[in-house]
PDB file of C-alpha atoms and ligand atoms in Angstrom:
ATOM      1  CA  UNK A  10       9.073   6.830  23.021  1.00 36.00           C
ATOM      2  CA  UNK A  11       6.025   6.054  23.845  1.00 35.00           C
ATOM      3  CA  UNK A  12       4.263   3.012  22.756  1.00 37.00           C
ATOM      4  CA  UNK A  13       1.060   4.192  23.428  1.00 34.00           C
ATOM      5  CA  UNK A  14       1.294   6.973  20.907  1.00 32.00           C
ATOM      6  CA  UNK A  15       2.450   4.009  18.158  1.00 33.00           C
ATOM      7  CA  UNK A  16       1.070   5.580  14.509  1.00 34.00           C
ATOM      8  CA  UNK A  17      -0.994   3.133  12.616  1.00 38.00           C
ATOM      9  CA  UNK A  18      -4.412   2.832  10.521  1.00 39.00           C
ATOM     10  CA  UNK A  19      -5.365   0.579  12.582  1.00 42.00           C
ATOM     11  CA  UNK A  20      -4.931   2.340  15.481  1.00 42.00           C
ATOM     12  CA  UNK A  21      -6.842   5.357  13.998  1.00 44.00           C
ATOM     13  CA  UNK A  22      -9.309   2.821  12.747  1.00 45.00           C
ATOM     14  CA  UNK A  23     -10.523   1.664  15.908  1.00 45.00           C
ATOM     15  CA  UNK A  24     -10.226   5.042  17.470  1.00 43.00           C
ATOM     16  CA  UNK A  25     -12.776   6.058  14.855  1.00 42.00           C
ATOM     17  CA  UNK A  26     -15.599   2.675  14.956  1.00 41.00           C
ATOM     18  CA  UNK A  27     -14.684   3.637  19.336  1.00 41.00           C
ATOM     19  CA  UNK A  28     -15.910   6.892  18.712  1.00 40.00           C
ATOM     20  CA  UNK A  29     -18.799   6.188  16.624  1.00 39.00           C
ATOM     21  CA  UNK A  30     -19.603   3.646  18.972  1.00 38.00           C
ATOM     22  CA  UNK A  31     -19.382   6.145  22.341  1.00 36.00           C
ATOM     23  CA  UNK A  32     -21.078   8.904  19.823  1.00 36.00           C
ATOM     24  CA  UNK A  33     -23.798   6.403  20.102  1.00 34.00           C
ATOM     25  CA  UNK A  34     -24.340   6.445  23.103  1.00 35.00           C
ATOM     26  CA  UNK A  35     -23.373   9.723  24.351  1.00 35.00           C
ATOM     27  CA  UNK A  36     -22.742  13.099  23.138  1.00 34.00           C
ATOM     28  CA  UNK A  37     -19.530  14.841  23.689  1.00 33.00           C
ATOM     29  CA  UNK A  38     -17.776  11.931  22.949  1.00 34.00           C
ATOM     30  CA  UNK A  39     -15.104  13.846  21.419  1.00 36.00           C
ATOM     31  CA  UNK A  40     -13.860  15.014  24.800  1.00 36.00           C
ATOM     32  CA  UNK A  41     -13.453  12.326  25.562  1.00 37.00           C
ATOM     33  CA  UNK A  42     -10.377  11.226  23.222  1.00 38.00           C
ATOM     34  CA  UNK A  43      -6.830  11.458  24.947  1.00 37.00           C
ATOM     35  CA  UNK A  44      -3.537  10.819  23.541  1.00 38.00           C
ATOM     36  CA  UNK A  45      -3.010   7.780  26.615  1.00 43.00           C
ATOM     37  CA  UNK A  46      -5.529   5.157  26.466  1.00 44.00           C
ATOM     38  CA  UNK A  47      -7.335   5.374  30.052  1.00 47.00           C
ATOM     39  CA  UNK A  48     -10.283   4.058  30.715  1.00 48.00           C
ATOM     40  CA  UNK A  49     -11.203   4.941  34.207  1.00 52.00           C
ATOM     41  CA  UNK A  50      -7.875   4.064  36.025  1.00 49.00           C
ATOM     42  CA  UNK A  51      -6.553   1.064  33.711  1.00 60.00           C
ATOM     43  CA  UNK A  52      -4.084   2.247  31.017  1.00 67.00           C
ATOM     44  CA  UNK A  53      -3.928   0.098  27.936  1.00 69.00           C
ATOM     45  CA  UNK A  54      -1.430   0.247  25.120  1.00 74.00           C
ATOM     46  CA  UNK A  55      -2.070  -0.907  21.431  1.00 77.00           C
ATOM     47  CA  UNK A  56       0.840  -2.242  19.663  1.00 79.00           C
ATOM     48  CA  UNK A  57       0.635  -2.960  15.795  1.00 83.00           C
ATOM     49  CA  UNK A  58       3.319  -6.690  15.807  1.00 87.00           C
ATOM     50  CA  UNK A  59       2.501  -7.128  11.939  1.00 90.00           C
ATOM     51  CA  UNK A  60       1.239  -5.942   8.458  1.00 92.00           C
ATOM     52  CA  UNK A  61       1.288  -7.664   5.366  1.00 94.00           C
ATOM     53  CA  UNK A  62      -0.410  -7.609   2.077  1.00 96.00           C
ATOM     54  CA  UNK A  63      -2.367 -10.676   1.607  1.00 97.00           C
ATOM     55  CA  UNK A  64      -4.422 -12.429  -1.372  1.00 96.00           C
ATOM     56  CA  UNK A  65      -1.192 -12.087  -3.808  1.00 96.00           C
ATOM     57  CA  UNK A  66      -1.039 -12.209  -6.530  1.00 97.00           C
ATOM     58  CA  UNK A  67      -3.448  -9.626  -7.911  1.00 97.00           C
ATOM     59  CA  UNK A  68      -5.257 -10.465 -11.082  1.00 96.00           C
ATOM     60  CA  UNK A  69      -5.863  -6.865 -12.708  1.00 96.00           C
ATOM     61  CA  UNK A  70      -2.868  -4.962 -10.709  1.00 97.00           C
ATOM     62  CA  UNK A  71       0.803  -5.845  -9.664  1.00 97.00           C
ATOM     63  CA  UNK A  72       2.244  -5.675  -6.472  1.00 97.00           C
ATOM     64  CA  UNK A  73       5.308  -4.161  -6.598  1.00 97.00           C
ATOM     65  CA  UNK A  74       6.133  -3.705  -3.123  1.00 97.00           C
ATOM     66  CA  UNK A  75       4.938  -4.814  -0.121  1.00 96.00           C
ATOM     67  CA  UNK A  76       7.229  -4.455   2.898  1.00 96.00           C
ATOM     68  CA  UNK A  77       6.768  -3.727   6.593  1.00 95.00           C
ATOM     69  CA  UNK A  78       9.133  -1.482   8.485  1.00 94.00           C
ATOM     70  CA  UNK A  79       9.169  -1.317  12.129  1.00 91.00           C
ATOM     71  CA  UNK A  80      11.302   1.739  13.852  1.00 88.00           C
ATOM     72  CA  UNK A  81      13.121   1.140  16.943  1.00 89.00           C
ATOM     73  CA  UNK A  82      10.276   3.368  19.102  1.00 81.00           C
ATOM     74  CA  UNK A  83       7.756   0.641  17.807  1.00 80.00           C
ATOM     75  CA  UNK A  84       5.736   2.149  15.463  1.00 81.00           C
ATOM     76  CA  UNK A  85       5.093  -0.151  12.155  1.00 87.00           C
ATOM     77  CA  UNK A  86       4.353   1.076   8.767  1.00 89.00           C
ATOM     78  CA  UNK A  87       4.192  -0.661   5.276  1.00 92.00           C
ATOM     79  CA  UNK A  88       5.520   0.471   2.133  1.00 95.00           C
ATOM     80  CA  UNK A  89       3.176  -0.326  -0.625  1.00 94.00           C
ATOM     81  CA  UNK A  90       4.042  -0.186  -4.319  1.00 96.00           C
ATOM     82  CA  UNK A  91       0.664  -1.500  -6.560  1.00 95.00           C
ATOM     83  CA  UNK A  92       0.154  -0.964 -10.584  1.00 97.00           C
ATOM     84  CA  UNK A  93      -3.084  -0.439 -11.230  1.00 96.00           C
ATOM     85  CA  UNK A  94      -3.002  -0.717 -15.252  1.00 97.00           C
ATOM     86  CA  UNK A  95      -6.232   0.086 -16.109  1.00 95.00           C
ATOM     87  CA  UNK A  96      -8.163   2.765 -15.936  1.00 97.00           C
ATOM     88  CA  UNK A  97     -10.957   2.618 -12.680  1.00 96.00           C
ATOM     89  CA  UNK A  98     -14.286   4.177 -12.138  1.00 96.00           C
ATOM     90  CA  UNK A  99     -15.334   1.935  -9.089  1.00 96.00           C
ATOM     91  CA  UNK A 100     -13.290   1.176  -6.275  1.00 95.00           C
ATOM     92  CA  UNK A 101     -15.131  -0.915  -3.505  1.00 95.00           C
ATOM     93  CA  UNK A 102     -13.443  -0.369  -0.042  1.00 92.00           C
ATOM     94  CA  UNK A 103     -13.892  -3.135   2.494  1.00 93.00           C
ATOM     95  CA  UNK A 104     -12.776  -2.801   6.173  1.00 89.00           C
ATOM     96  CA  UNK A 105     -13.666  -5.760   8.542  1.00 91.00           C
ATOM     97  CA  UNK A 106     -11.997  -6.303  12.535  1.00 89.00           C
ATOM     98  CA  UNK A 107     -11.632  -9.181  13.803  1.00 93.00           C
ATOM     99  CA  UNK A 108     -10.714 -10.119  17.829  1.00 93.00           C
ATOM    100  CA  UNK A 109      -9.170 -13.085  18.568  1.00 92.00           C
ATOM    101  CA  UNK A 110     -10.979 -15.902  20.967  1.00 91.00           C
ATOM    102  CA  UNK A 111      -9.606 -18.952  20.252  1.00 92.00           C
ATOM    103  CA  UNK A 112      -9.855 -18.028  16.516  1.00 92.00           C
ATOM    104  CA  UNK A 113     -10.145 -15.086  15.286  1.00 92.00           C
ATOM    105  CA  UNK A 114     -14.194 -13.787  15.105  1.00 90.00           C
ATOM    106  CA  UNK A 115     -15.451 -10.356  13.621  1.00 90.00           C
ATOM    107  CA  UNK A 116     -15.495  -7.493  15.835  1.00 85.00           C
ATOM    108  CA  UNK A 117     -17.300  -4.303  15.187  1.00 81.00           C
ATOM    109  CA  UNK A 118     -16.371  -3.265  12.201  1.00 82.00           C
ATOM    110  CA  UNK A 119     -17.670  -4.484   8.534  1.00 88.00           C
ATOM    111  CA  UNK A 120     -17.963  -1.507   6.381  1.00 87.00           C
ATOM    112  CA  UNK A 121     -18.143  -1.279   2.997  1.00 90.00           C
ATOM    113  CA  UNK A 122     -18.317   1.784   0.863  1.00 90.00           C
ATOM    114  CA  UNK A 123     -17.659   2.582  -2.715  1.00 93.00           C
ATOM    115  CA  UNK A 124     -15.172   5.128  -2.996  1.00 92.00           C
ATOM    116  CA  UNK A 125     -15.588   7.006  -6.697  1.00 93.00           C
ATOM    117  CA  UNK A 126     -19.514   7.035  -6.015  1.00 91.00           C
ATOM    118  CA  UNK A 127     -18.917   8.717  -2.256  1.00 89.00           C
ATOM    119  CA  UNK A 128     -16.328  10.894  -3.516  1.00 88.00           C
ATOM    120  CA  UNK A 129     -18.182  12.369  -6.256  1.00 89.00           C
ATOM    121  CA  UNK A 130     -21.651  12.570  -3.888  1.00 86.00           C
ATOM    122  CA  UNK A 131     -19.459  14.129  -0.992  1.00 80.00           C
ATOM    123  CA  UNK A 132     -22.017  13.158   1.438  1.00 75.00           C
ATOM    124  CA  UNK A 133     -21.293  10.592   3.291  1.00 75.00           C
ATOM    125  CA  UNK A 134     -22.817   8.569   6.402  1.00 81.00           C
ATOM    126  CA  UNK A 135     -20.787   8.571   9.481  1.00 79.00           C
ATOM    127  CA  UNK A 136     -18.754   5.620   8.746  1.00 76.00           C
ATOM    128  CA  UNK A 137     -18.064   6.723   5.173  1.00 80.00           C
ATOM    129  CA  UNK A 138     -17.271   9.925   6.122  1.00 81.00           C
ATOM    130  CA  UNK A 139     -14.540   8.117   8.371  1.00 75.00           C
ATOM    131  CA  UNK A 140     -12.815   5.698   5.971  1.00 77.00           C
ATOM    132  CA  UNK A 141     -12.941   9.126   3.977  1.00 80.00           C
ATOM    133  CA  UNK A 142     -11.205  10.799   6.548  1.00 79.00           C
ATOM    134  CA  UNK A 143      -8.665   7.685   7.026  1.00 75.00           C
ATOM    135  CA  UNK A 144      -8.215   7.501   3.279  1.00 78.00           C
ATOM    136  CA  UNK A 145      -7.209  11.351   2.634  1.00 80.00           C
ATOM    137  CA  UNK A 146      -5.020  11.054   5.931  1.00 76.00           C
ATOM    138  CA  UNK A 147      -3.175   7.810   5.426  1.00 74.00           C
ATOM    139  CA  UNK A 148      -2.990   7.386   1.163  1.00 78.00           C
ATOM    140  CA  UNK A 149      -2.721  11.437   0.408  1.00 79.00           C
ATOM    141  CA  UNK A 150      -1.810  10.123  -3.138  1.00 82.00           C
ATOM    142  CA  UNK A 151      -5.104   8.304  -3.446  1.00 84.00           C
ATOM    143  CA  UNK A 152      -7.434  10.569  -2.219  1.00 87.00           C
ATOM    144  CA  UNK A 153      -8.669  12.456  -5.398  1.00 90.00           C
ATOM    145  CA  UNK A 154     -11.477  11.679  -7.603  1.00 92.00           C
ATOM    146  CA  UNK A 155     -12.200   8.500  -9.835  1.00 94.00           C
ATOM    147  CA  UNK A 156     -11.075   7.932 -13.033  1.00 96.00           C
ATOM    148  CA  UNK A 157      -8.363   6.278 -10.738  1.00 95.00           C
ATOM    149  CA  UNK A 158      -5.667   3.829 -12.251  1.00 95.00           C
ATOM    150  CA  UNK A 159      -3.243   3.976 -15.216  1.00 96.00           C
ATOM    151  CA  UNK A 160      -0.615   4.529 -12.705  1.00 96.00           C
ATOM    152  CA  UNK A 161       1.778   3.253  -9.993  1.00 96.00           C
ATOM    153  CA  UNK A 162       0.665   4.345  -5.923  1.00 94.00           C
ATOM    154  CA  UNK A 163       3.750   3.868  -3.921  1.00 93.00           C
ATOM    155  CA  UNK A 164       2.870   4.896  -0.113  1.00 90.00           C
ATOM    156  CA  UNK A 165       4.014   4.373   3.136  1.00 89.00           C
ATOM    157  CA  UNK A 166       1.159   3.665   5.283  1.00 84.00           C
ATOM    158  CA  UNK A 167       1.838   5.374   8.842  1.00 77.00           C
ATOM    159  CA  UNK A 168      -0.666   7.272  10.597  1.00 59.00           C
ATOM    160  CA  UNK A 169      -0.211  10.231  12.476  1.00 51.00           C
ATOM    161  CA  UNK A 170      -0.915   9.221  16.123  1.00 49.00           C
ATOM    162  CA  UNK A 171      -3.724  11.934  16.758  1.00 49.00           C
ATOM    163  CA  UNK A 172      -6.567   9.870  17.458  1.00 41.00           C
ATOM    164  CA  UNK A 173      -6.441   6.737  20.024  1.00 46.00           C
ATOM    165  CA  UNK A 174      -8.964   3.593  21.155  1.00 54.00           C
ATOM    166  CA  UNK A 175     -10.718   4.313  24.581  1.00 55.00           C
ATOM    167  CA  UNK A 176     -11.404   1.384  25.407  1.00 65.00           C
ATOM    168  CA  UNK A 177     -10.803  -1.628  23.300  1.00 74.00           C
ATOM    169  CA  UNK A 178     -11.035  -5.042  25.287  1.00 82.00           C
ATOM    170  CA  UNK A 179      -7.541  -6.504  25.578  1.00 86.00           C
ATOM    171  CA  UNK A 180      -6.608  -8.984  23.304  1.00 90.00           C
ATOM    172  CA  UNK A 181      -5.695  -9.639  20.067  1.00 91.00           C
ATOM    173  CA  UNK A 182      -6.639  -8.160  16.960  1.00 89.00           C
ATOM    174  CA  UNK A 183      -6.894  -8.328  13.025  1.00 91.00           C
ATOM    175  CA  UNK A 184      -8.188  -6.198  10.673  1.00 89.00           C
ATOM    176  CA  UNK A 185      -8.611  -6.480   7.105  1.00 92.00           C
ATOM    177  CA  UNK A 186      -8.705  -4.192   4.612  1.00 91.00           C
ATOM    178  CA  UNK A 187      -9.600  -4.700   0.465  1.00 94.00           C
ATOM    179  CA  UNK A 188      -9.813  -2.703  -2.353  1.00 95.00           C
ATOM    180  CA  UNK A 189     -11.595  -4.209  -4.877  1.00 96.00           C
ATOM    181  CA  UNK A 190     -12.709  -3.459  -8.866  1.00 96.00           C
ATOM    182  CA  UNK A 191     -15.916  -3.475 -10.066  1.00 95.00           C
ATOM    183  CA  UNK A 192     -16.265  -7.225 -11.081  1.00 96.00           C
ATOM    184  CA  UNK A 193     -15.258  -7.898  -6.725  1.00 96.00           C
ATOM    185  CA  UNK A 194     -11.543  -8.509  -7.510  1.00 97.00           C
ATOM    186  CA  UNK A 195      -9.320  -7.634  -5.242  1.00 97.00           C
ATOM    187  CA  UNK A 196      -6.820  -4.843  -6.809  1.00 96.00           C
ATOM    188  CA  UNK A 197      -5.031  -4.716  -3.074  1.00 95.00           C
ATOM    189  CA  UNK A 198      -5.482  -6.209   0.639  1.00 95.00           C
ATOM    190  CA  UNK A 199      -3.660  -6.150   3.550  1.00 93.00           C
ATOM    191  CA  UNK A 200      -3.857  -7.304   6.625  1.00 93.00           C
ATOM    192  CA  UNK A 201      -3.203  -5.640  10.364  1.00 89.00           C
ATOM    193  CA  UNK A 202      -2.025  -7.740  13.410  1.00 90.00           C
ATOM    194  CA  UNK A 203      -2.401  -5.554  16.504  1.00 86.00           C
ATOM    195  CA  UNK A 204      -2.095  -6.163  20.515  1.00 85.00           C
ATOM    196  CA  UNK A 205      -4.136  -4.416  23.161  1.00 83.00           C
ATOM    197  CA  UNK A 206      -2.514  -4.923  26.324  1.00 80.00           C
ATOM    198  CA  UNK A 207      -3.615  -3.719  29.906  1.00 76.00           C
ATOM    199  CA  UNK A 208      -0.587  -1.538  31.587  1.00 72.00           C
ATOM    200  CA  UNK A 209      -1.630  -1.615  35.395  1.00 63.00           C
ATOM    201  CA  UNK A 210      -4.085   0.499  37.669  1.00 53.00           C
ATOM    202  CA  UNK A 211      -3.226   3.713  38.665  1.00 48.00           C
ATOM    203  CA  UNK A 212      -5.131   6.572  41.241  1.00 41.00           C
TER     204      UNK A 212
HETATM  205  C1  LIG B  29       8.675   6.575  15.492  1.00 57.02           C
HETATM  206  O1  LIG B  29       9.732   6.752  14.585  1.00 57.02           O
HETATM  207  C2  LIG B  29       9.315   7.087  13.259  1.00 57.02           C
HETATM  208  C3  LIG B  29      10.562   7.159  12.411  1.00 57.02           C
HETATM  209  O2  LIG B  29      11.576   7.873  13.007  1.00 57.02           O
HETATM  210  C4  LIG B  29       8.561   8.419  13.285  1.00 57.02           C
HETATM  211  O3  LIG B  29       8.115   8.738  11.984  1.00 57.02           O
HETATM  212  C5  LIG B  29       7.370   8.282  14.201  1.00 57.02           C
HETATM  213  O4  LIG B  29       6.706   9.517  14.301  1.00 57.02           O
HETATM  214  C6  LIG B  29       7.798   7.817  15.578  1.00 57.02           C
HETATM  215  N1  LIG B  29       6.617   7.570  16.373  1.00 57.02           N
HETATM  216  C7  LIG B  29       6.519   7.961  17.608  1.00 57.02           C
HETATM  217  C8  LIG B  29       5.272   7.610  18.299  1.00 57.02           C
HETATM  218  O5  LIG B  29       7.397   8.579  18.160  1.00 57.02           O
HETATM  219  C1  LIG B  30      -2.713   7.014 -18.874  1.00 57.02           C
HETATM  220  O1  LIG B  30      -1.671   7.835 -18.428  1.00 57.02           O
HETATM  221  C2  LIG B  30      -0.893   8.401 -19.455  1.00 57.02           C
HETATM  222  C3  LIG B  30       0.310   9.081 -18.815  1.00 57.02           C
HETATM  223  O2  LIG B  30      -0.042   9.738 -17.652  1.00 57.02           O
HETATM  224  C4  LIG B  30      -1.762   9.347 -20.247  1.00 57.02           C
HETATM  225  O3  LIG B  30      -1.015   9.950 -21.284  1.00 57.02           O
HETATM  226  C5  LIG B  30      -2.918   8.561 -20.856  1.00 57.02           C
HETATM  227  O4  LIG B  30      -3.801   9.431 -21.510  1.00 57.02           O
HETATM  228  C6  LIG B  30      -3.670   7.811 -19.746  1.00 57.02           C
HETATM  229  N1  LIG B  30      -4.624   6.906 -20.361  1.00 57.02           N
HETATM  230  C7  LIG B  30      -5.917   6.915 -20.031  1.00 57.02           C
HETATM  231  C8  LIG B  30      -6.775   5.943 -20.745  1.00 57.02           C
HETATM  232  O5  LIG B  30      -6.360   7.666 -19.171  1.00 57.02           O
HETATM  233  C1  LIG B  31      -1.384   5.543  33.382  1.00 57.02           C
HETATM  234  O1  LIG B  31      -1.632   6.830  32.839  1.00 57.02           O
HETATM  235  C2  LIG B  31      -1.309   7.881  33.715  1.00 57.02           C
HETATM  236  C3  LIG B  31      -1.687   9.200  33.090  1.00 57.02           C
HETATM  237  O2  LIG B  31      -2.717   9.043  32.186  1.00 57.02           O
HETATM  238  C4  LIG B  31       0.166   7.852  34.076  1.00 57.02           C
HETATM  239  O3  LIG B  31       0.480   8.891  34.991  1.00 57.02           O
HETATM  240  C5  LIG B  31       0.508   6.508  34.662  1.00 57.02           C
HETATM  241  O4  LIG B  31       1.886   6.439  34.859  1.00 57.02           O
HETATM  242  C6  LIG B  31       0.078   5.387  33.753  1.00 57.02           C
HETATM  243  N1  LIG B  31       0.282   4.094  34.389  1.00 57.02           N
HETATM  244  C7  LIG B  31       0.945   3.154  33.808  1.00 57.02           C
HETATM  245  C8  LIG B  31       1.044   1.880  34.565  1.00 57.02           C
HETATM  246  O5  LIG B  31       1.458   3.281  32.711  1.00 57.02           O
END
């Protein structure tokens, strides 16, 4: 199969801050969106090598699973078992990209958005609205209103491939995502490893 078509939040992630970013700048930026990343006649594939769960162990929840499964098309997911004991009213969710120079600098995104206050507003600004969107499609089980907790989440995290980059710079990227209680603890974090590699010229 097709690499290009690999099904990860991340992917989706930057497909979404790529959007934002074109929507920016011009309209009709939906139409833009194909399945293959072209951008004028260079293809580029991005290629998720590695997820983990990082900052472990959690003070206020238990990690019960954390494991990465790669399929032999490519495509990486990560099965996620976390006990949340208590019951939760705030859950802070912080996204933040990084692209690799020599180290590895921010890139793009830093959002941050409280997710029982957005979910019980149901307005959101345009990046809200999208870790909304990434939230309901990628954690189904988590996407209902706070009180959350007093309970187990076990999810695969896998995206379906629907939405792609445009036009990422090759390279090497990290992103990093936290969930956090209201007293900034982290209740789960993981991190993303992900390759953006130029295919060729074509036309
Ligand atoms: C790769 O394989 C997995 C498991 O069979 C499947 O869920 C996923 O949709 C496949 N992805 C692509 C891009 O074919
Ligand atoms: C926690 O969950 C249990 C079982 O679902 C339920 O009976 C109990 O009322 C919940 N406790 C709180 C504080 O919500
Ligand atoms: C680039 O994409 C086009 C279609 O979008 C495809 O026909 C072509 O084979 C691709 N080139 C490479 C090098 O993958």
């Amino acid at each position: 199969m097709d690499r290009v078509t690999s099904n990860t939040m991340f992917l989706l992630l930057f497909c979404v801050c790529t959007q934002v970013f074109i929507a920016i700048r011009s309209h009709g930026a939906k139409q833009q969106f194909h399945k293959k990343i072209a951008t004028g006649n260079i293809n580029r594939t991005v290629r998720v090598t590695k997820m983990v769960c990082i900052n472990t162990p959690y003070k206020h929840t238990f990690l019960k699973n954390c494991e990465m499964e790669e399929f032999p098309n490519g495509t990486v997911g990560l099965h996620i078992s976390v006990h949340i004991p208590n019951v939760i009213n705030y859950v802070e969710v912080i996204v933040k990209a990084y692209y690799k120079y020599t180290t590895y600098q921010p890139f793009m995104i830093d959002w941050n958005m409280e997710y029982c206050q957005a979910a019980r507003v149901g307005r959101f600004n345009p990046s809200h609205a999208l870790v909304m969107k990434i939230i309901e499609e990628t954690l189904p089980e988590f996407y209902y209103p706070c009180p959350h907790g007093n309970r187990t989440y076990t999810v695969f995290w896998l995206l379906p491939a629907r939405l792609l980059p445009q036009s990422l710079p090759s390279g090497d990227y990290r992103l990093d995502i936290f969930y956090r209680d209201s007293s900034k603890t982290d209740m789960f974090a993981m991190q993303m490893f992900a390759g953006v590699r130029r295919l060729g010229f074509i036309g």
